[in-house]
Amino acid sequence: MPRKHGTGTRKIIGVNYETKTGSKTMTYFNEPLIYMNQPKKWLKETNEIYYKKPLVIKRLENCKCELCGIQSSIPGDFAVHHVKKLKSLKDKYFKANIITPYWVQRMIELNRRTLIVCKKCHKDIHFGKEI
């Protein structure tokens, strides 16, 4: 979400170095390693890279189908179904007064362009079957 709103960082790197006056830390962040004048005081271990996990990865690691609720310990049993625009789904089904499939209702309810689904549900979505 932060990148969507132009805030936040995904990668923070701190470099420790010695000077005549003592130990200092130089902090860099983001891809082009932009230099910041003031190092972050809250960095404990400065030689680590911190990544924020995208929500879709967290949802995929849950190993649960968001349509039928089936659970599995194998992450390969699931797929990510996505659409280009959520608005296009709303236009297609709600403006034309077509019966809305459950997977579309679920995407709109979650306000996400992606759904984590099992292989069976993913096949049913693409073949237009009722879930």
Phi, psi and omega in degrees: 000322183302320181295327180298325182261005176076023179232170175084167178227154178253338185221125179233129179232132176242135180243122176275142175210156182260140173233179178297328182274350179138196182276137178228163178234132175251126185253134176237152175212162182068177187297310184282008181053067179284131181282135175251138180295316183256121176290152179287127181285336185278355178286119180272300179258103191278347182264024179250155175253130181252128177242139174266129181283131175296149183300323181297326178291317178298318180294324179291324180290343177294339180055047179221132178289130182278357177256302185263348176083005180295141178242150179210151179274353182259114180297337180290350179282356185239155179227162178254115175267129181224156176238159182291313181222133177292327180297325180294327175294315180298317179297317184296316187264321186274323180285330181268001181055041176269148177299124185275125176295157182298322183294328178289317178301319181294319178296318180292321178298317179281345185056046180228149176275355183238150174227135174269115184229156176286168184299321182295313180296323180296319178294318180297322178298314183289332178268000176076021179279155178283135182257000000 
